[in-house]
mmCIF file of C-alpha atoms and ligand atoms in Angstrom:
data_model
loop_
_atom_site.group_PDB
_atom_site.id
_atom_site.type_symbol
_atom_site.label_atom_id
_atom_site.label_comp_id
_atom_site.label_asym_id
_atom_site.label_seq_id
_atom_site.Cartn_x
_atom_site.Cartn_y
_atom_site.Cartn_z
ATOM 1 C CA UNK A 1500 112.001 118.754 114.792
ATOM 2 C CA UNK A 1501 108.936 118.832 116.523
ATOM 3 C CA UNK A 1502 109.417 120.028 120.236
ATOM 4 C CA UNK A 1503 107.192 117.426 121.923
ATOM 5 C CA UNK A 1504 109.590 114.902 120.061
ATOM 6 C CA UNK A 1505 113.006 114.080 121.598
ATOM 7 C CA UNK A 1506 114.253 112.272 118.309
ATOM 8 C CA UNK A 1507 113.322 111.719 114.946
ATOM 9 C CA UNK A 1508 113.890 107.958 114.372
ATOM 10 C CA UNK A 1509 112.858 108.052 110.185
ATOM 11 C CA UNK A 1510 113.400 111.325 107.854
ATOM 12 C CA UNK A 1511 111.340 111.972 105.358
ATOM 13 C CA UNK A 1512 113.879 110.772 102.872
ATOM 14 C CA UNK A 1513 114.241 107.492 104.674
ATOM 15 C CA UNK A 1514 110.496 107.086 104.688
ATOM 16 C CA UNK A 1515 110.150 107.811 101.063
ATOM 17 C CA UNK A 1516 113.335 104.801 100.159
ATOM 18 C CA UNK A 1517 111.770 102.387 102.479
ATOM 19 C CA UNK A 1518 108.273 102.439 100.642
ATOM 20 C CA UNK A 1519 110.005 102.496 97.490
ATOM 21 C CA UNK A 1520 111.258 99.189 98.149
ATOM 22 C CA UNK A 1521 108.193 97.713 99.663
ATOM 23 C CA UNK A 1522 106.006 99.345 96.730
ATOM 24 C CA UNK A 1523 108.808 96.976 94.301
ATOM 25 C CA UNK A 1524 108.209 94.053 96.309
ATOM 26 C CA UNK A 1525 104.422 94.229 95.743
ATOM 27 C CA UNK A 1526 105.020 95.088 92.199
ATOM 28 C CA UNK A 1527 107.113 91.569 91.570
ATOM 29 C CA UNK A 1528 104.753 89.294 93.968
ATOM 30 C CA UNK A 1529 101.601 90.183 92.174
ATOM 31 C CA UNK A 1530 102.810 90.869 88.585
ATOM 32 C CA UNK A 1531 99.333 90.765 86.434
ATOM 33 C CA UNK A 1532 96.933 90.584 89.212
ATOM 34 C CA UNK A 1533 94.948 93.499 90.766
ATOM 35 C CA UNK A 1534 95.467 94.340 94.253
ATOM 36 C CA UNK A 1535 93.024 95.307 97.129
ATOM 37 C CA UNK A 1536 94.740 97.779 99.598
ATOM 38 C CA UNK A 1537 92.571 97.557 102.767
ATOM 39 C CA UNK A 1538 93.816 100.826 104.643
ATOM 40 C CA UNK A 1539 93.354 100.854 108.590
ATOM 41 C CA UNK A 1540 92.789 104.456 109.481
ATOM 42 C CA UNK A 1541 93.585 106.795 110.232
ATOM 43 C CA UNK A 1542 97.180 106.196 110.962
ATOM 44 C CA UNK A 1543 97.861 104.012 107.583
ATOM 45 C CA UNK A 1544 96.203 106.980 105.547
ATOM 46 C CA UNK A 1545 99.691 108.409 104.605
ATOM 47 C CA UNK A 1546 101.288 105.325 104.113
ATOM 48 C CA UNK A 1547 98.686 103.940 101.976
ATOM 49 C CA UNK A 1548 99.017 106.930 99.458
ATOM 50 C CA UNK A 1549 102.629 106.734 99.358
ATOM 51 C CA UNK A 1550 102.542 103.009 98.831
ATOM 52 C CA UNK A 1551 100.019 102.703 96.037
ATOM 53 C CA UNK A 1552 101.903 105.083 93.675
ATOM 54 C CA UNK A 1553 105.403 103.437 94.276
ATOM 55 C CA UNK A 1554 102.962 100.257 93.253
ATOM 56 C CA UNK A 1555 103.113 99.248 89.060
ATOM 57 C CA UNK A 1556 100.483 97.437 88.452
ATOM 58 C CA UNK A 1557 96.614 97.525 89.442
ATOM 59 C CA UNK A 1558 95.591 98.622 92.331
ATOM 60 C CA UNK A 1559 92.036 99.545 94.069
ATOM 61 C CA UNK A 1560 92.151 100.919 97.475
ATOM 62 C CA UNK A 1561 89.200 101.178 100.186
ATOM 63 C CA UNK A 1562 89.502 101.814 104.213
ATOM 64 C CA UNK A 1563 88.179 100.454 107.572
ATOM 65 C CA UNK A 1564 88.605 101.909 110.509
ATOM 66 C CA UNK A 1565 88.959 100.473 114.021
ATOM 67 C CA UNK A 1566 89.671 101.574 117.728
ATOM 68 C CA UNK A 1567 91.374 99.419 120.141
ATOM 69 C CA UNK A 1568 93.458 102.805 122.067
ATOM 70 C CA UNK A 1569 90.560 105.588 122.328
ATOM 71 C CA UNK A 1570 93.347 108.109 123.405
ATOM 72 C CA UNK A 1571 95.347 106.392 125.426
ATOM 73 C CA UNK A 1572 99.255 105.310 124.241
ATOM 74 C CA UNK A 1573 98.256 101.551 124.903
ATOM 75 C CA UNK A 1574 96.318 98.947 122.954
ATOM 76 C CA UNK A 1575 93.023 97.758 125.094
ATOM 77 C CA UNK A 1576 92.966 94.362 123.004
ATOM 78 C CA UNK A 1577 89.486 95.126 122.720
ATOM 79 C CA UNK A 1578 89.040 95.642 118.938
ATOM 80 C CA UNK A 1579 85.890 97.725 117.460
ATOM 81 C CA UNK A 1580 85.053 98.162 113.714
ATOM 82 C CA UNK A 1581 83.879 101.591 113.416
ATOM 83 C CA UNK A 1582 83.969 101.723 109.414
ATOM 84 C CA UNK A 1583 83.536 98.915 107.275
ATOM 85 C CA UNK A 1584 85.187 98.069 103.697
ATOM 86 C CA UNK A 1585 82.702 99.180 100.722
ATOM 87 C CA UNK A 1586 84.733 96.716 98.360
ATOM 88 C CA UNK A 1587 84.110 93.003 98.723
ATOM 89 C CA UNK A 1588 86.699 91.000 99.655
ATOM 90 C CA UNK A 1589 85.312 88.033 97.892
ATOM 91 C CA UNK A 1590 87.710 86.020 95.494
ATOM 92 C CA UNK A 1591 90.230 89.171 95.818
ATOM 93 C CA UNK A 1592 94.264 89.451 96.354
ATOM 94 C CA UNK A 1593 94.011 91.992 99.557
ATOM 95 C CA UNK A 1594 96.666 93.581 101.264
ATOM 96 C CA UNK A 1595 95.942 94.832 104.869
ATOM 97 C CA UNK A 1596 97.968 98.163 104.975
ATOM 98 C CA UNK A 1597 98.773 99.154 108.836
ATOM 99 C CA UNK A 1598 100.855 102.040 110.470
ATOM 100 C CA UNK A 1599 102.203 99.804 113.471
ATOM 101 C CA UNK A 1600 102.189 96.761 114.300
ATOM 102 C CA UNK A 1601 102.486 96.630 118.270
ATOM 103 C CA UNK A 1602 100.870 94.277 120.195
ATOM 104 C CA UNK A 1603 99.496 92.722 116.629
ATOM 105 C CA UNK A 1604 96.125 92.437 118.140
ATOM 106 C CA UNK A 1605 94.181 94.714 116.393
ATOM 107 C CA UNK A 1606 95.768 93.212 113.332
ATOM 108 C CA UNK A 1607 94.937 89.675 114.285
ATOM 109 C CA UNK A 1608 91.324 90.415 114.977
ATOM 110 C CA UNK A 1609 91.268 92.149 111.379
ATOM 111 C CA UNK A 1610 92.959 89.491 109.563
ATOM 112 C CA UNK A 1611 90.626 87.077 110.943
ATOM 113 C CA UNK A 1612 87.505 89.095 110.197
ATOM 114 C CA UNK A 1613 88.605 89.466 106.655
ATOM 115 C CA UNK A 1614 89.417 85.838 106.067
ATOM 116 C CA UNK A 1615 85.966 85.034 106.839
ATOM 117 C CA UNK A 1616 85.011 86.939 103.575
ATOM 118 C CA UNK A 1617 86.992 84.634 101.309
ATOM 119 C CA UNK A 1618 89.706 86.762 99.725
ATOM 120 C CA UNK A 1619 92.114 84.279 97.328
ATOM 121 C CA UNK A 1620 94.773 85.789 99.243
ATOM 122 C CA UNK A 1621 95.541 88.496 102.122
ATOM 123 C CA UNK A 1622 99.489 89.753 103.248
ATOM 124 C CA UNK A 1623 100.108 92.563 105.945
ATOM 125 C CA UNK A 1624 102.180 95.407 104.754
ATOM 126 C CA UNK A 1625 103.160 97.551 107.782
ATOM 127 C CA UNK A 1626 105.272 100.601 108.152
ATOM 128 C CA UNK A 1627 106.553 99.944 111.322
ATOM 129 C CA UNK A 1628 106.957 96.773 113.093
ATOM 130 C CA UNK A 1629 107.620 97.285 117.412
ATOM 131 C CA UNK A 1630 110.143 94.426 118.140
ATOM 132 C CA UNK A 1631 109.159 91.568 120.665
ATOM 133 C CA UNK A 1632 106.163 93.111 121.337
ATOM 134 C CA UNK A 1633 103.970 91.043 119.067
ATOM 135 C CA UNK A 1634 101.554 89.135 121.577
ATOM 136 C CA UNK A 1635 99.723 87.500 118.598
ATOM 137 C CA UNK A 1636 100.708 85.336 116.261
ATOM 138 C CA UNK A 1637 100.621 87.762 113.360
ATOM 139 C CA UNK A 1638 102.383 86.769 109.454
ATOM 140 C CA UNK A 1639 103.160 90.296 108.243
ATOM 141 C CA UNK A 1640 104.916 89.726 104.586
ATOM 142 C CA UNK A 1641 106.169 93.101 104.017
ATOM 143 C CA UNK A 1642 107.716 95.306 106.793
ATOM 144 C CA UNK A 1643 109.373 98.643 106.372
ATOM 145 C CA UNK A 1644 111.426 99.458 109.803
ATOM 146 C CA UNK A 1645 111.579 97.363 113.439
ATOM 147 C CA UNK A 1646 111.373 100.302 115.212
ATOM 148 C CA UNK A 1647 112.508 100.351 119.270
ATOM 149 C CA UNK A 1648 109.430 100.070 121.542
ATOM 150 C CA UNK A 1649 108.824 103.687 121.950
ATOM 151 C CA UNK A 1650 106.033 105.917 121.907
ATOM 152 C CA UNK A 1651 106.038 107.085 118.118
ATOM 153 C CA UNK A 1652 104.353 109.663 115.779
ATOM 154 C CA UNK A 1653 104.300 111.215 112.598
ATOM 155 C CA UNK A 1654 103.359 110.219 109.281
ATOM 156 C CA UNK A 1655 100.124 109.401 109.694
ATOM 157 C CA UNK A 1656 100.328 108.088 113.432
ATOM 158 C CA UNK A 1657 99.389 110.659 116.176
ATOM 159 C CA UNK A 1658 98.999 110.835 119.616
ATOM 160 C CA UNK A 1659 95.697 112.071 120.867
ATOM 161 C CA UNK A 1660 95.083 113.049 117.067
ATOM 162 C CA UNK A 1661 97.711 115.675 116.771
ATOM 163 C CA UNK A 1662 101.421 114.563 114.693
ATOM 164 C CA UNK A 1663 99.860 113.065 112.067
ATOM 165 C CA UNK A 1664 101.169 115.689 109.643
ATOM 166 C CA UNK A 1665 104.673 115.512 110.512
ATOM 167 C CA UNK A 1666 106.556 114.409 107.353
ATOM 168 C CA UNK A 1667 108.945 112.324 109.300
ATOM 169 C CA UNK A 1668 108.531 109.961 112.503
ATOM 170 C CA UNK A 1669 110.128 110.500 115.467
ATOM 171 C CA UNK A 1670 109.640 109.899 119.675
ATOM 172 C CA UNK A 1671 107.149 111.039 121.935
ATOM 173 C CA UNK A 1672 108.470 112.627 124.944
ATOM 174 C CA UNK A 1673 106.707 110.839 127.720
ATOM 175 C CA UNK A 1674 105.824 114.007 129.604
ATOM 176 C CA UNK A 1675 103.605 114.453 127.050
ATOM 177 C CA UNK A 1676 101.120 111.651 127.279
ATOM 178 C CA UNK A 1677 101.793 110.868 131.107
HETATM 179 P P1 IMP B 1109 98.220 96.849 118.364
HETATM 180 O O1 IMP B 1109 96.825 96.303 118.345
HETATM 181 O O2 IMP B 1109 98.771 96.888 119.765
HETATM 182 O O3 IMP B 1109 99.168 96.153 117.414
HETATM 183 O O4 IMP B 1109 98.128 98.379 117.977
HETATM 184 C C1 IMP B 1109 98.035 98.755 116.690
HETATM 185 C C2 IMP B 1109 97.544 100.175 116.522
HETATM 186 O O5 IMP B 1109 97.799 100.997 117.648
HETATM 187 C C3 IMP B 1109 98.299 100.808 115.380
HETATM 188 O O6 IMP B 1109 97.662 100.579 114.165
HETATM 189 C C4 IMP B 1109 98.335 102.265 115.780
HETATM 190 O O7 IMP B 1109 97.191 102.917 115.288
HETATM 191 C C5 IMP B 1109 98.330 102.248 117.280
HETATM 192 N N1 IMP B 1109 99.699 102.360 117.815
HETATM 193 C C6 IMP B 1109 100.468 101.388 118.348
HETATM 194 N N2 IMP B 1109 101.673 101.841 118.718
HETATM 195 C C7 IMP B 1109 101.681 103.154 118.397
HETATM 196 C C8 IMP B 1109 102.682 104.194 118.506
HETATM 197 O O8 IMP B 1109 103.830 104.023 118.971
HETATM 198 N N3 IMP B 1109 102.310 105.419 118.060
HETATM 199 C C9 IMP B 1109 101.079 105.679 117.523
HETATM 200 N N4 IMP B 1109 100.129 104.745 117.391
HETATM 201 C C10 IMP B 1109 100.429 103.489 117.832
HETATM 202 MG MG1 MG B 1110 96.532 101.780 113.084
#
């Protein structure tokens, strides 16, 4: 483990069952219809990849990036798009792929934005959902762990950049961002 981490709340191996299921959820729910995997980066990058291959079917996958923390360990509310979707979103099943859902505002901004481009359809699939912490109203069809309302990093989510590359996700001491 990590030494700035005092536990590791998801192995790899847990990780890798957990997306397995949600990738045969998808699979069932959209049999014979293509799929548009909106990524939020950077912390969904991981997740995204793992998803879309434990996905049968057709898939087509582009990215957006926002910023609502800057590098701080606590959402602002204030929601920017810094990278837009290449894909249209126009008359398309889309599936907004997220790292964490914590205060569900940055979600809630992006589902709203993306509704205004008239998908036929749009689910949230999330790694990780914080319990009770959800401040917005937020409809997030496929969920991997509730996770305890901790600091967390690894697969893909980071603090201040760095942890991304851990292959498991575990708890940030809090001497480390205080
Ligand atoms: P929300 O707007 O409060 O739901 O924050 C969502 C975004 O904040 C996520 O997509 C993450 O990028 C980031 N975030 C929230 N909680 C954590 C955490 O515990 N570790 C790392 N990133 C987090
Ligand atoms: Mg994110």
């Amino acid at each position: 483990m990590h030494q700035d981490l005092s536990e590791v709340l998801y192995s790899a191996e847990d990780i890798a069952s957990c997306v397995q299921r949600l990738g045969a959820e998808i699979s069932a729910d959209y049999r014979g219809e293509k799929i548009l995997l909106v990524t939020v980066l950077k912390g969904a990058f991981i997740f995204m990849a793992d998803l879309a291959r434990c996905i049968d079917g057709d898939v087509e996958v582009d990215f957006m990036a926002v910023s609502s923390y800057g590098a701080e360990a606590k959402s602002s509310g204030i929601v920017r798009i810094i990278k837009d979707l290449e894909a249209p979103v126009e008359g398309r099943h889309i599936i907004i792929v997220e790292d964490i859902l914590d205060s569900g505002l940055t979600l809630k901004y992006l589902t709203r934005n993306l509704k205004s481009r008239g998908p036929l359809s749009i689910e949230v699939a999330t790694l990780l959902l914080k319990e009770g912490k959800q401040q917005a109203d937020i409809s997030c069809k496929y969920v991997g762990f509730k996770c305890p309302d901790e600091f967390v990093v690894g697969y893909g989510l980071d603090y201040a950049e760095t942890y991304r590359n851990l292959p498991y996700i575990g708890v940030l001491k809090p001497e480390v961002y205080s």
